[in-house]
mmCIF file of C-alpha atoms in Angstrom:
data_model
loop_
_atom_site.group_PDB
_atom_site.id
_atom_site.type_symbol
_atom_site.label_atom_id
_atom_site.label_comp_id
_atom_site.label_asym_id
_atom_site.label_seq_id
_atom_site.Cartn_x
_atom_site.Cartn_y
_atom_site.Cartn_z
ATOM 1 C CA MET K 1 187.991 152.949 79.860
ATOM 2 C CA SER K 2 185.296 152.706 81.942
ATOM 3 C CA LEU K 3 184.945 154.558 85.281
ATOM 4 C CA GLN K 4 181.525 152.273 85.948
ATOM 5 C CA PRO K 5 182.198 149.501 88.482
ATOM 6 C CA VAL K 6 178.448 148.266 88.351
ATOM 7 C CA SER K 7 176.698 148.326 85.322
ATOM 8 C CA LEU K 8 174.357 151.257 85.624
ATOM 9 C CA TYR K 9 171.537 150.097 82.737
ATOM 10 C CA PRO K 10 169.783 147.358 84.377
ATOM 11 C CA ILE K 11 169.748 149.576 87.399
ATOM 12 C CA PHE K 12 168.326 152.091 85.003
ATOM 13 C CA ALA K 13 165.460 150.159 83.834
ATOM 14 C CA GLU K 14 164.239 148.936 86.447
ATOM 15 C CA ARG K 15 163.809 151.973 87.807
ATOM 16 C CA VAL K 16 162.149 153.084 84.700
ATOM 17 C CA ARG K 17 159.981 150.456 84.067
ATOM 18 C CA SER K 18 158.766 150.372 87.639
ATOM 19 C CA ASN K 19 157.862 153.961 87.889
ATOM 20 C CA ILE K 20 160.504 154.546 90.393
ATOM 21 C CA PRO K 21 161.772 158.616 89.441
ATOM 22 C CA VAL K 22 165.436 158.577 88.421
ATOM 23 C CA ALA K 23 168.144 161.049 86.870
ATOM 24 C CA LEU K 24 170.137 159.711 83.956
ATOM 25 C CA VAL K 25 173.007 161.782 84.265
ATOM 26 C CA THR K 26 175.748 162.191 81.684
ATOM 27 C CA VAL K 27 178.610 163.693 81.163
ATOM 28 C CA ILE K 28 179.077 165.366 77.703
ATOM 29 C CA ASN K 29 181.578 167.883 77.212
ATOM 30 C CA GLY K 30 185.155 168.039 79.415
ATOM 31 C CA PRO K 31 186.800 165.003 81.070
ATOM 32 C CA HIS K 32 185.672 161.768 81.355
ATOM 33 C CA VAL K 33 182.923 162.136 78.651
ATOM 34 C CA GLY K 34 180.418 159.381 78.786
ATOM 35 C CA ALA K 35 180.650 158.863 82.528
ATOM 36 C CA THR K 36 177.147 158.244 83.840
ATOM 37 C CA MET K 37 175.664 158.478 87.020
ATOM 38 C CA LEU K 38 172.145 157.310 88.368
ATOM 39 C CA VAL K 39 170.249 159.488 91.136
ATOM 40 C CA SER K 40 166.944 158.525 92.754
ATOM 41 C CA PRO K 41 165.716 159.909 95.746
ATOM 42 C CA SER K 42 165.854 158.473 99.192
ATOM 43 C CA THR K 43 168.714 156.187 98.197
ATOM 44 C CA ASP K 44 172.587 156.781 96.665
ATOM 45 C CA ALA K 45 173.549 157.512 93.927
ATOM 46 C CA VAL K 46 175.188 155.026 91.537
ATOM 47 C CA GLY K 47 178.361 155.548 89.195
ATOM 48 C CA THR K 48 180.500 158.417 89.312
ATOM 49 C CA LEU K 49 181.537 161.182 87.019
ATOM 50 C CA GLY K 50 184.959 160.777 87.786
ATOM 51 C CA ASP K 51 185.344 163.186 90.768
ATOM 52 C CA SER K 52 183.677 162.512 94.294
ATOM 53 C CA GLU K 53 183.055 166.104 95.020
ATOM 54 C CA LEU K 54 181.562 166.747 91.587
ATOM 55 C CA ASP K 55 179.366 163.499 92.067
ATOM 56 C CA ARG K 56 177.890 165.070 95.429
ATOM 57 C CA VAL K 57 176.910 168.527 93.929
ATOM 58 C CA VAL K 58 175.486 166.589 90.649
ATOM 59 C CA ALA K 59 173.615 164.480 92.511
ATOM 60 C CA ARG K 60 172.079 167.242 95.068
ATOM 61 C CA ASP K 61 171.082 168.793 91.232
ATOM 62 C CA ALA K 62 169.988 166.249 89.661
ATOM 63 C CA LEU K 63 167.822 165.078 92.686
ATOM 64 C CA GLY K 64 165.909 168.392 92.389
ATOM 65 C CA GLU K 65 165.348 168.389 88.815
ATOM 66 C CA VAL K 66 164.208 164.784 89.069
ATOM 67 C CA GLU K 67 161.493 165.761 91.435
ATOM 68 C CA ALA K 68 160.241 168.460 89.301
ATOM 69 C CA GLY K 69 160.525 165.994 86.411
ATOM 70 C CA ARG K 70 162.994 168.609 84.577
ATOM 71 C CA THR K 71 165.410 167.778 81.981
ATOM 72 C CA GLY K 72 168.507 169.875 80.886
ATOM 73 C CA VAL K 73 171.757 171.101 80.738
ATOM 74 C CA ARG K 74 174.322 171.790 83.626
ATOM 75 C CA HIS K 75 177.246 173.276 83.809
ATOM 76 C CA TYR K 76 179.896 173.021 86.640
ATOM 77 C CA GLY K 77 184.067 173.324 87.506
ATOM 78 C CA PRO K 78 186.339 169.680 87.479
ATOM 79 C CA GLN K 79 185.377 169.538 91.296
ATOM 80 C CA GLY K 80 181.792 170.734 91.126
ATOM 81 C CA GLN K 81 182.282 174.152 91.746
ATOM 82 C CA THR K 82 178.768 176.074 90.694
ATOM 83 C CA THR K 83 179.933 179.665 91.433
ATOM 84 C CA PRO K 84 180.723 181.736 88.737
ATOM 85 C CA GLU K 85 183.931 183.188 90.245
ATOM 86 C CA ASP K 86 185.054 179.373 90.734
ATOM 87 C CA LEU K 87 184.563 179.264 87.172
ATOM 88 C CA ILE K 88 187.043 181.513 85.928
ATOM 89 C CA ASP K 89 190.006 180.354 83.839
ATOM 90 C CA THR K 90 188.743 176.517 84.548
ATOM 91 C CA PRO K 91 187.614 174.354 82.202
ATOM 92 C CA THR K 92 184.187 173.328 82.345
ATOM 93 C CA VAL K 93 181.823 169.975 82.810
ATOM 94 C CA ARG K 94 178.965 170.061 81.276
ATOM 95 C CA VAL K 95 176.328 167.662 82.111
ATOM 96 C CA PHE K 96 173.161 166.419 81.044
ATOM 97 C CA ILE K 97 170.335 165.729 83.775
ATOM 98 C CA GLU K 98 167.701 163.717 82.280
ATOM 99 C CA ALA K 99 164.719 163.205 84.710
ATOM 100 C CA PHE K 100 162.677 160.213 84.411
ATOM 101 C CA SER K 101 159.650 160.614 86.825
ATOM 102 C CA PRO K 102 156.797 158.168 86.614
ATOM 103 C CA PRO K 103 153.517 159.482 84.272
ATOM 104 C CA PRO K 104 151.416 162.042 85.375
ATOM 105 C CA THR K 105 148.152 161.283 86.524
ATOM 106 C CA MET K 106 143.996 162.089 85.322
ATOM 107 C CA TRP K 107 141.665 161.152 87.260
ATOM 108 C CA ILE K 108 138.323 161.333 85.936
ATOM 109 C CA PHE K 109 135.426 161.242 88.258
ATOM 110 C CA GLY K 110 131.760 160.270 86.343
ATOM 111 C CA ALA K 111 131.725 157.426 84.135
ATOM 112 C CA VAL K 112 130.212 159.210 81.207
ATOM 113 C CA ASP K 113 130.340 159.373 77.600
ATOM 114 C CA PHE K 114 133.001 162.388 77.470
ATOM 115 C CA THR K 115 134.457 160.361 80.121
ATOM 116 C CA ALA K 116 135.660 157.507 77.422
ATOM 117 C CA ALA K 117 136.551 160.348 74.792
ATOM 118 C CA LEU K 118 139.205 161.855 77.667
ATOM 119 C CA ALA K 119 140.505 158.886 78.697
ATOM 120 C CA LYS K 120 140.944 158.377 75.090
ATOM 121 C CA VAL K 121 143.162 161.490 74.385
ATOM 122 C CA ALA K 122 144.668 161.305 78.202
ATOM 123 C CA LYS K 123 146.528 158.092 77.262
ATOM 124 C CA VAL K 124 147.647 159.515 74.375
ATOM 125 C CA LEU K 125 149.429 162.227 76.035
ATOM 126 C CA GLY K 126 151.050 159.732 78.698
ATOM 127 C CA TYR K 127 148.635 159.936 81.218
ATOM 128 C CA TYR K 128 148.094 157.734 83.948
ATOM 129 C CA VAL K 129 144.289 157.317 83.916
ATOM 130 C CA VAL K 130 141.793 156.523 86.759
ATOM 131 C CA VAL K 131 138.201 156.907 86.196
ATOM 132 C CA CYS K 132 135.945 157.001 89.097
ATOM 133 C CA ASP K 133 132.227 156.535 89.479
ATOM 134 C CA ALA K 134 129.960 155.395 92.259
ATOM 135 C CA ARG K 135 127.468 153.717 90.040
ATOM 136 C CA GLU K 136 128.718 149.840 89.467
ATOM 137 C CA VAL K 137 126.928 149.891 86.577
ATOM 138 C CA PHE K 138 128.579 152.347 84.395
ATOM 139 C CA ALA K 139 132.234 152.430 86.205
ATOM 140 C CA THR K 140 132.780 148.968 84.458
ATOM 141 C CA ARG K 141 136.138 147.892 82.726
ATOM 142 C CA ARG K 142 134.401 146.860 79.481
ATOM 143 C CA ARG K 143 133.252 150.841 79.239
ATOM 144 C CA PHE K 144 136.264 152.101 79.660
ATOM 145 C CA PRO K 145 139.090 149.761 78.984
ATOM 146 C CA MET K 146 141.273 152.483 77.603
ATOM 147 C CA ALA K 147 141.727 153.339 81.298
ATOM 148 C CA ASP K 148 144.646 151.977 83.808
ATOM 149 C CA GLU K 149 141.986 151.975 86.628
ATOM 150 C CA VAL K 150 138.038 151.467 86.580
ATOM 151 C CA LEU K 151 137.335 152.645 90.364
ATOM 152 C CA VAL K 152 133.046 152.067 92.011
ATOM 153 C CA SER K 153 133.593 154.532 94.861
ATOM 154 C CA TRP K 154 132.210 157.740 96.080
ATOM 155 C CA PRO K 155 134.832 160.796 95.837
ATOM 156 C CA ALA K 156 136.231 161.193 99.511
ATOM 157 C CA PRO K 157 137.325 157.709 100.033
ATOM 158 C CA LEU K 158 139.724 158.187 96.810
ATOM 159 C CA PHE K 159 140.877 161.915 97.844
ATOM 160 C CA THR K 160 141.743 160.550 101.853
ATOM 161 C CA GLN K 161 143.502 157.015 100.188
ATOM 162 C CA ARG K 162 145.341 158.928 97.431
ATOM 163 C CA GLY K 163 144.788 162.267 97.027
ATOM 164 C CA ALA K 164 148.460 163.462 99.327
ATOM 165 C CA ALA K 165 150.381 161.677 95.703
ATOM 166 C CA LEU K 166 148.945 163.923 93.296
ATOM 167 C CA THR K 167 150.912 167.112 91.883
ATOM 168 C CA SER K 168 151.293 169.759 89.961
ATOM 169 C CA ARG K 169 151.684 167.567 87.158
ATOM 170 C CA ASP K 170 148.609 166.149 88.041
ATOM 171 C CA ALA K 171 144.734 166.921 86.819
ATOM 172 C CA VAL K 172 141.279 165.752 87.999
ATOM 173 C CA CYS K 173 138.450 166.425 85.689
ATOM 174 C CA ILE K 174 134.548 166.248 86.915
ATOM 175 C CA LEU K 175 132.354 165.333 84.377
ATOM 176 C CA THR K 176 129.164 163.905 86.547
ATOM 177 C CA HIS K 177 127.085 167.074 86.128
ATOM 178 C CA ASP K 178 125.761 165.306 89.709
ATOM 179 C CA PRO K 179 125.634 167.665 92.472
ATOM 180 C CA LYS K 180 125.729 164.860 95.102
ATOM 181 C CA PHE K 181 128.756 163.425 93.341
ATOM 182 C CA ASP K 182 130.762 166.423 92.138
ATOM 183 C CA VAL K 183 130.526 168.690 95.202
ATOM 184 C CA PRO K 184 132.666 166.300 97.032
ATOM 185 C CA ALA K 185 135.104 165.711 94.115
ATOM 186 C CA VAL K 186 135.369 169.301 94.118
ATOM 187 C CA GLN K 187 136.468 169.384 97.872
ATOM 188 C CA GLY K 188 138.939 166.580 97.554
ATOM 189 C CA ALA K 189 140.177 167.674 94.930
ATOM 190 C CA LEU K 190 141.358 171.421 96.538
ATOM 191 C CA ALA K 191 142.317 169.816 99.866
ATOM 192 C CA THR K 192 145.083 168.400 97.072
ATOM 193 C CA ASN K 193 148.196 169.765 95.271
ATOM 194 C CA VAL K 194 146.756 168.803 91.775
ATOM 195 C CA GLY K 195 147.449 171.113 89.012
ATOM 196 C CA TYR K 196 144.374 171.095 87.005
ATOM 197 C CA ILE K 197 140.834 170.754 88.278
ATOM 198 C CA GLY K 198 138.354 170.956 85.571
ATOM 199 C CA VAL K 199 134.804 170.777 86.413
ATOM 200 C CA MET K 200 131.782 169.795 83.367
ATOM 201 C CA GLY K 201 128.717 171.985 83.436
ATOM 202 C CA SER K 202 127.161 174.931 81.505
ATOM 203 C CA ARG K 203 127.541 178.152 83.410
ATOM 204 C CA LYS K 204 123.963 177.639 84.824
ATOM 205 C CA THR K 205 124.881 174.542 86.708
ATOM 206 C CA HIS K 206 128.176 176.275 87.262
ATOM 207 C CA ALA K 207 126.153 178.958 88.857
ATOM 208 C CA LYS K 208 124.392 176.540 91.191
ATOM 209 C CA ARG K 209 127.890 173.746 91.666
ATOM 210 C CA LEU K 210 128.776 177.451 93.579
ATOM 211 C CA GLU K 211 125.686 177.542 95.823
ATOM 212 C CA ARG K 212 126.637 174.065 97.170
ATOM 213 C CA LEU K 213 130.328 174.346 97.332
ATOM 214 C CA ALA K 214 129.362 177.588 99.889
ATOM 215 C CA GLU K 215 127.125 175.694 102.040
ATOM 216 C CA VAL K 216 130.287 172.998 102.489
ATOM 217 C CA ASP K 217 132.131 176.081 102.926
ATOM 218 C CA ILE K 218 134.034 176.719 99.944
ATOM 219 C CA THR K 219 133.962 180.375 98.886
ATOM 220 C CA SER K 220 137.223 182.214 99.346
ATOM 221 C CA SER K 221 138.653 182.768 95.868
ATOM 222 C CA ASP K 222 142.199 181.157 96.087
ATOM 223 C CA GLN K 223 139.707 178.066 95.968
ATOM 224 C CA LEU K 224 137.232 178.788 93.711
ATOM 225 C CA SER K 225 140.088 180.013 91.433
ATOM 226 C CA ARG K 226 141.872 176.807 91.023
ATOM 227 C CA LEU K 227 138.452 175.454 89.468
ATOM 228 C CA MET K 228 138.401 175.587 85.530
ATOM 229 C CA SER K 229 135.151 175.591 85.070
ATOM 230 C CA PRO K 230 132.765 175.232 82.532
ATOM 231 C CA ILE K 231 136.150 172.843 81.525
ATOM 232 C CA GLY K 232 137.925 173.486 78.555
ATOM 233 C CA LEU K 233 138.762 176.063 76.295
ATOM 234 C CA ASP K 234 136.382 177.734 73.695
ATOM 235 C CA VAL K 235 137.091 176.025 70.712
ATOM 236 C CA GLY K 236 133.450 175.331 70.108
ATOM 237 C CA ALA K 237 133.850 171.558 70.725
ATOM 238 C CA ARG K 238 130.288 169.832 70.354
ATOM 239 C CA THR K 239 131.195 165.973 70.541
ATOM 240 C CA PRO K 240 132.385 164.150 73.360
ATOM 241 C CA GLU K 241 136.301 163.747 71.615
ATOM 242 C CA GLU K 242 136.247 167.131 70.515
ATOM 243 C CA THR K 243 135.468 168.198 74.255
ATOM 244 C CA ALA K 244 138.229 166.066 75.334
ATOM 245 C CA ILE K 245 141.055 167.774 72.988
ATOM 246 C CA SER K 246 139.548 171.200 74.226
ATOM 247 C CA ILE K 247 139.916 169.948 77.855
ATOM 248 C CA VAL K 248 143.618 168.605 76.863
ATOM 249 C CA GLY K 249 144.325 171.935 75.718
ATOM 250 C CA GLU K 250 143.619 173.792 78.393
ATOM 251 C CA ILE K 251 145.675 171.621 80.594
ATOM 252 C CA ILE K 252 148.495 172.504 78.183
ATOM 253 C CA ALA K 253 147.649 175.791 78.298
ATOM 254 C CA ARG K 254 147.276 176.002 82.322
ATOM 255 C CA ARG K 255 150.583 174.557 82.995
ATOM 256 C CA THR K 256 152.575 176.792 80.122
ATOM 257 C CA GLY K 257 150.620 179.957 80.897
ATOM 258 C CA ARG K 258 149.699 180.043 77.389
ATOM 259 C CA GLY K 259 146.664 182.166 76.570
ATOM 260 C CA ALA K 260 146.228 179.591 73.460
ATOM 261 C CA PRO K 261 145.209 181.838 70.956
ATOM 262 C CA SER K 262 146.479 179.998 67.250
ATOM 263 C CA LEU K 263 149.978 180.013 66.456
ATOM 264 C CA ARG K 264 149.009 182.380 63.310
ATOM 265 C CA ASP K 265 147.436 185.050 65.195
ATOM 266 C CA SER K 266 150.773 185.344 68.064
ATOM 267 C CA ASP K 267 154.306 185.953 67.512
ATOM 268 C CA GLY K 268 157.581 184.652 68.944
ATOM 269 C CA PRO K 269 159.006 180.991 69.128
ATOM 270 C CA ILE K 270 156.907 178.387 68.438
ATOM 271 C CA HIS K 271 158.496 176.281 71.330
ATOM 272 C CA LYS K 272 160.011 178.120 74.095
ATOM 273 C CA MET C 1 164.588 156.401 76.234
ATOM 274 C CA ARG C 2 161.840 154.867 78.303
ATOM 275 C CA GLU C 3 160.259 153.461 74.942
ATOM 276 C CA LEU C 4 163.679 152.489 73.689
ATOM 277 C CA LEU C 5 164.173 149.808 76.865
ATOM 278 C CA ASN C 6 162.378 146.747 75.094
ATOM 279 C CA ASP C 7 164.272 147.423 71.882
ATOM 280 C CA ILE C 8 167.399 147.759 73.556
ATOM 281 C CA GLU C 9 167.671 144.991 75.749
ATOM 282 C CA ARG C 10 166.802 142.409 72.928
ATOM 283 C CA TRP C 11 169.594 143.884 71.111
ATOM 284 C CA GLN C 12 171.871 142.994 74.413
ATOM 285 C CA GLN C 13 170.821 139.798 74.180
ATOM 286 C CA ALA C 14 171.756 139.315 71.208
ATOM 287 C CA GLY C 15 175.386 140.601 71.441
ATOM 288 C CA LYS C 16 175.069 143.653 69.473
ATOM 289 C CA GLN C 17 176.865 146.779 70.191
ATOM 290 C CA ILE C 18 174.527 149.599 70.796
ATOM 291 C CA ALA C 19 175.082 153.602 70.906
ATOM 292 C CA VAL C 20 172.270 155.858 72.021
ATOM 293 C CA ALA C 21 171.577 159.304 70.680
ATOM 294 C CA ARG C 22 169.967 161.856 73.032
ATOM 295 C CA VAL C 23 168.039 165.560 72.289
ATOM 296 C CA VAL C 24 170.333 167.505 75.677
ATOM 297 C CA ASP C 25 169.260 170.968 74.246
ATOM 298 C CA ILE C 26 167.479 172.643 71.256
ATOM 299 C CA GLU C 27 167.609 176.620 70.197
ATOM 300 C CA GLY C 28 165.105 178.197 68.528
ATOM 301 C CA SER C 29 162.452 176.086 67.128
ATOM 302 C CA GLY C 30 163.399 172.245 67.960
ATOM 303 C CA PRO C 31 160.687 169.431 66.850
ATOM 304 C CA ARG C 32 161.417 167.132 69.834
ATOM 305 C CA ASP C 33 162.508 168.166 73.511
ATOM 306 C CA PRO C 34 165.403 167.403 75.596
ATOM 307 C CA GLY C 35 165.559 163.348 76.520
ATOM 308 C CA ALA C 36 164.352 162.290 73.019
ATOM 309 C CA ALA C 37 166.181 159.564 72.099
ATOM 310 C CA MET C 38 167.291 157.170 69.321
ATOM 311 C CA ALA C 39 169.377 153.756 69.178
ATOM 312 C CA VAL C 40 171.351 152.411 66.714
ATOM 313 C CA ASN C 41 172.740 148.815 66.804
ATOM 314 C CA GLU C 42 176.106 147.808 64.717
ATOM 315 C CA ASP C 43 173.853 146.790 62.258
ATOM 316 C CA GLY C 44 172.593 149.831 61.601
ATOM 317 C CA GLU C 45 169.064 149.234 63.188
ATOM 318 C CA VAL C 46 167.029 152.161 64.276
ATOM 319 C CA VAL C 47 164.640 152.644 67.097
ATOM 320 C CA GLY C 48 163.042 156.057 68.459
ATOM 321 C CA SER C 49 163.488 159.702 66.566
ATOM 322 C CA VAL C 50 165.279 162.732 67.676
ATOM 323 C CA SER C 51 163.653 165.143 64.926
ATOM 324 C CA GLY C 52 160.736 165.078 63.099
ATOM 325 C CA GLY C 53 163.061 163.298 60.634
ATOM 326 C CA CYS C 54 165.040 165.614 59.583
ATOM 327 C CA VAL C 55 168.559 164.009 60.671
ATOM 328 C CA GLU C 56 167.910 160.890 61.447
ATOM 329 C CA GLY C 57 169.871 159.490 58.271
ATOM 330 C CA ALA C 58 173.175 161.626 59.611
ATOM 331 C CA VAL C 59 172.733 160.567 62.789
ATOM 332 C CA VAL C 60 172.928 156.539 62.100
ATOM 333 C CA ALA C 61 176.215 157.499 60.229
ATOM 334 C CA GLU C 62 177.857 159.304 63.070
ATOM 335 C CA ALA C 63 176.601 156.443 65.995
ATOM 336 C CA LEU C 64 177.852 153.808 63.624
ATOM 337 C CA GLU C 65 181.440 155.619 63.561
ATOM 338 C CA ILE C 66 181.300 155.735 67.242
ATOM 339 C CA LEU C 67 180.395 152.252 67.637
ATOM 340 C CA ARG C 68 183.830 151.501 65.721
ATOM 341 C CA GLY C 69 185.905 153.597 67.084
ATOM 342 C CA ASP C 70 186.598 155.990 64.127
ATOM 343 C CA LYS C 71 185.131 158.707 66.562
ATOM 344 C CA GLN C 72 184.477 159.552 70.447
ATOM 345 C CA PRO C 73 181.773 159.897 72.173
ATOM 346 C CA ARG C 74 180.562 163.443 71.219
ATOM 347 C CA LEU C 75 178.406 166.247 71.192
ATOM 348 C CA VAL C 76 176.681 166.827 67.598
ATOM 349 C CA LYS C 77 175.071 169.906 66.463
ATOM 350 C CA PHE C 78 172.687 170.351 63.378
ATOM 351 C CA GLY C 79 171.057 173.249 62.494
ATOM 352 C CA TYR C 80 169.766 176.106 60.051
ATOM 353 C CA SER C 81 173.018 177.724 59.343
ATOM 354 C CA ASP C 82 175.398 174.490 60.789
ATOM 355 C CA ASP C 83 179.079 174.897 59.806
ATOM 356 C CA GLU C 84 180.769 172.057 62.077
ATOM 357 C CA ALA C 85 178.465 169.637 61.750
ATOM 358 C CA PHE C 86 176.816 168.078 58.866
ATOM 359 C CA ALA C 87 175.254 169.465 55.597
ATOM 360 C CA VAL C 88 171.614 168.262 56.727
ATOM 361 C CA GLY C 89 169.335 171.157 58.062
ATOM 362 C CA LEU C 90 166.602 171.233 60.249
ATOM 363 C CA THR C 91 163.317 172.565 58.251
ATOM 364 C CA CYS C 92 162.011 174.191 61.216
ATOM 365 C CA GLY C 93 165.154 176.406 61.309
ATOM 366 C CA GLY C 94 165.956 175.796 65.155
ATOM 367 C CA ILE C 95 169.335 173.731 66.160
ATOM 368 C CA ILE C 96 169.595 170.695 67.966
ATOM 369 C CA HIS C 97 172.319 169.793 70.343
ATOM 370 C CA LEU C 98 172.806 165.868 70.187
ATOM 371 C CA PHE C 99 175.095 163.281 72.672
ATOM 372 C CA ILE C 100 176.000 160.391 70.973
ATOM 373 C CA ALA C 101 177.794 157.990 72.937
ATOM 374 C CA PRO C 102 177.599 153.908 73.219
ATOM 375 C CA LEU C 103 175.966 152.576 75.626
ATOM 376 C CA THR C 104 178.547 151.119 77.765
ATOM 377 C CA TRP C 105 177.023 152.094 80.759
#
């Protein structure tokens, strides 16, 4: 028996391919096992889990999950009850909410050798990669075939046009070393909600950059503490490729809130 | 599941029955996170994976039984000290919960 009046798979596949955030919601235990619903922002849910009140409550929760890019199992009463008192002596419905959110984005400023290596590693991790440099001769598709976009632009226009779309899942990596370029890039990044801002340069460069940032009124510790500068984990990276690994390692560690020691030298479960 | 769409559609166009197994939960150390998926068609062809290769064979057998109608869509648990599902362990010592169902939606 199928509860679905329409075929959901084509809608699901179309949204996933178009990078429209969608939650694939499936009853995995309880009445109507296998019943499926699709939930996306700004549109009605499609499909049913077998009870209209359950549909309403789960759709609400799934919307939150898809916006956060979270996937997991939730428990409800047969009519969507969520409070513990209502669930006593009631069979539970277990629902798997799988969030398909667009891939995270990495913007890399500066078209240098490190950029090619970082773009390559970011692609392995599933990022949508944008390379941006104001110098036309360097910012070419030929030099960065692995990037999704190569833009010849100063940082400010890019942040003005697209900065609002950056979220905590995204990253901005500033690899230029040139204050003309990296000061406006840092300014632009700080004005967004981007989750990671890394800025390349020696400790000396970093100190000088802080002076330049002070000249444009970026002095508060709230702002400066968002900057990962010098960029990357201290793994002794030398080559552009090793540096790229140290940068993405830092992005992962910042996201998970870990101090990034070797697994051998730490305790507890590997996957938390 | 994103990476399975092309193969699923190729099978759909060929009129094949398809089952999808997805990791819905992990306890302890699990090789793949919830959402990892594999698809199996009625001929036993497989795309994707749900572990580091430890349990895929058993998942295919289960998926084919579900496609034949011998079993209902269901949750299946694989783990280190597993007594209710299969005598297949995960080398990492964790437990993974899979939901296996025909793709009829």
